[in-house]
Amino acid sequence: VIIDEVSKATPPELLLPMLKGKKVILVGDHHQLTPLVGEDTLDETLQAILEESENLEEKDELKKLLKESLFERLFKNLPKTSKTMLAIQYRMHESIMQTITPFYEEENYRLQCGLVDSDSARDHLLESRYVNRKDHLLWIDMPNQKPYFEERMKDGKSRFNQAELDTIRDVLIDLNEATAIAKKEGRMNPDERKSIGVISFYGEQVKRIDRLIQQQVNLTHLTFRTGTVDKFQGMEMDVILLSMVRNNQEKSGDIGFANDYRRLNVALSRARELLVLVGSSDMFTKRAKQKTSREMYGRLLQIVKDKNGWTNF
């Protein structure tokens, strides 16, 4: 029995087919997110469940079940002879791959790009106001000041950021026009559509992105999909736009769900040709409460800057 994407599987989904095999091969990534159990992000769902439960032991057990997958437990506990790491990736341009290599250093494997010529194999063919042909990794930086701050829903369970929504709308229009020009100039097939994924750490931001795409833009040269980072695990697109949402000047410096390195790993590894981050670098690299988070996003920002991909809004 061979089971793929096992980090996304719940214990019953794994155990039932495993009982049918004399030999079982599990394929997945324990540095990505555990199974999704609701419509929003894992943490939004967990937060809602915990608010409804008053039993402390029940809460602790639920946290353990949702925070660590069965696959992760197996990988940690099995002997070395029973596990291996596939360290060569073929999905993404090498510049995008470099953003996720720090997540795998503890495995003593260096993540490598299997594409012979990633510039050619992952050429997005676009030239526009926001994107140059040589760009594969961009961070459109939002100022850490009031007009660009996040807003919280009245029920307190999710957040959105209107400034980032406005920026994403402009980038989508720009990419649509760039795709039309690429077709006109013969770089792309006239019938081809560039696939775009627009994702966010927060479910409310995704709902507003959906509304924006339906009501405010006409993207005839693009095919797109939206979703939370959690829901996008296992998917891939030519271009990924990540809306980071969190931006405030609260003393706590809370960046919420974005603290989880596994969620960031999923977000950064969905794009084949171009990854565009939209968010406040100050919030994530300087104001974040947790030192590990500041260091994680600081490394990411430095990689982006090394690729000349940082743009001050």
JSON list of C-alpha atoms in Angstrom, two decimals, residues 95 98 137 298-310:
[
{"chain": "A", "resi": 95, "resn": "SER", "atom": "CA", "xyz": [15.18, 31.03, -6.24]},
{"chain": "A", "resi": 98, "resn": "GLN", "atom": "CA", "xyz": [15.93, 28.68, -1.49]},
{"chain": "A", "resi": 137, "resn": "LEU", "atom": "CA", "xyz": [10.71, 35.91, -5.96]},
{"chain": "A", "resi": 298, "resn": "GLY", "atom": "CA", "xyz": [14.36, 37.81, 8.62]},
{"chain": "A", "resi": 299, "resn": "ARG", "atom": "CA", "xyz": [16.04, 34.96, 6.70]},
{"chain": "A", "resi": 300, "resn": "LEU", "atom": "CA", "xyz": [13.23, 35.02, 4.16]},
{"chain": "A", "resi": 301, "resn": "LEU", "atom": "CA", "xyz": [13.52, 38.79, 3.65]},
{"chain": "A", "resi": 302, "resn": "GLN", "atom": "CA", "xyz": [17.28, 38.52, 3.18]},
{"chain": "A", "resi": 303, "resn": "ILE", "atom": "CA", "xyz": [16.83, 35.84, 0.49]},
{"chain": "A", "resi": 304, "resn": "VAL", "atom": "CA", "xyz": [14.32, 38.08, -1.30]},
{"chain": "A", "resi": 305, "resn": "LYS", "atom": "CA", "xyz": [16.68, 41.06, -1.12]},
{"chain": "A", "resi": 306, "resn": "ASP", "atom": "CA", "xyz": [19.57, 38.93, -2.40]},
{"chain": "A", "resi": 307, "resn": "LYS", "atom": "CA", "xyz": [17.41, 38.22, -5.47]},
{"chain": "A", "resi": 308, "resn": "ASN", "atom": "CA", "xyz": [16.59, 41.96, -5.86]},
{"chain": "A", "resi": 309, "resn": "GLY", "atom": "CA", "xyz": [12.95, 41.14, -5.21]},
{"chain": "A", "resi": 310, "resn": "TRP", "atom": "CA", "xyz": [12.11, 43.55, -2.39]}
]
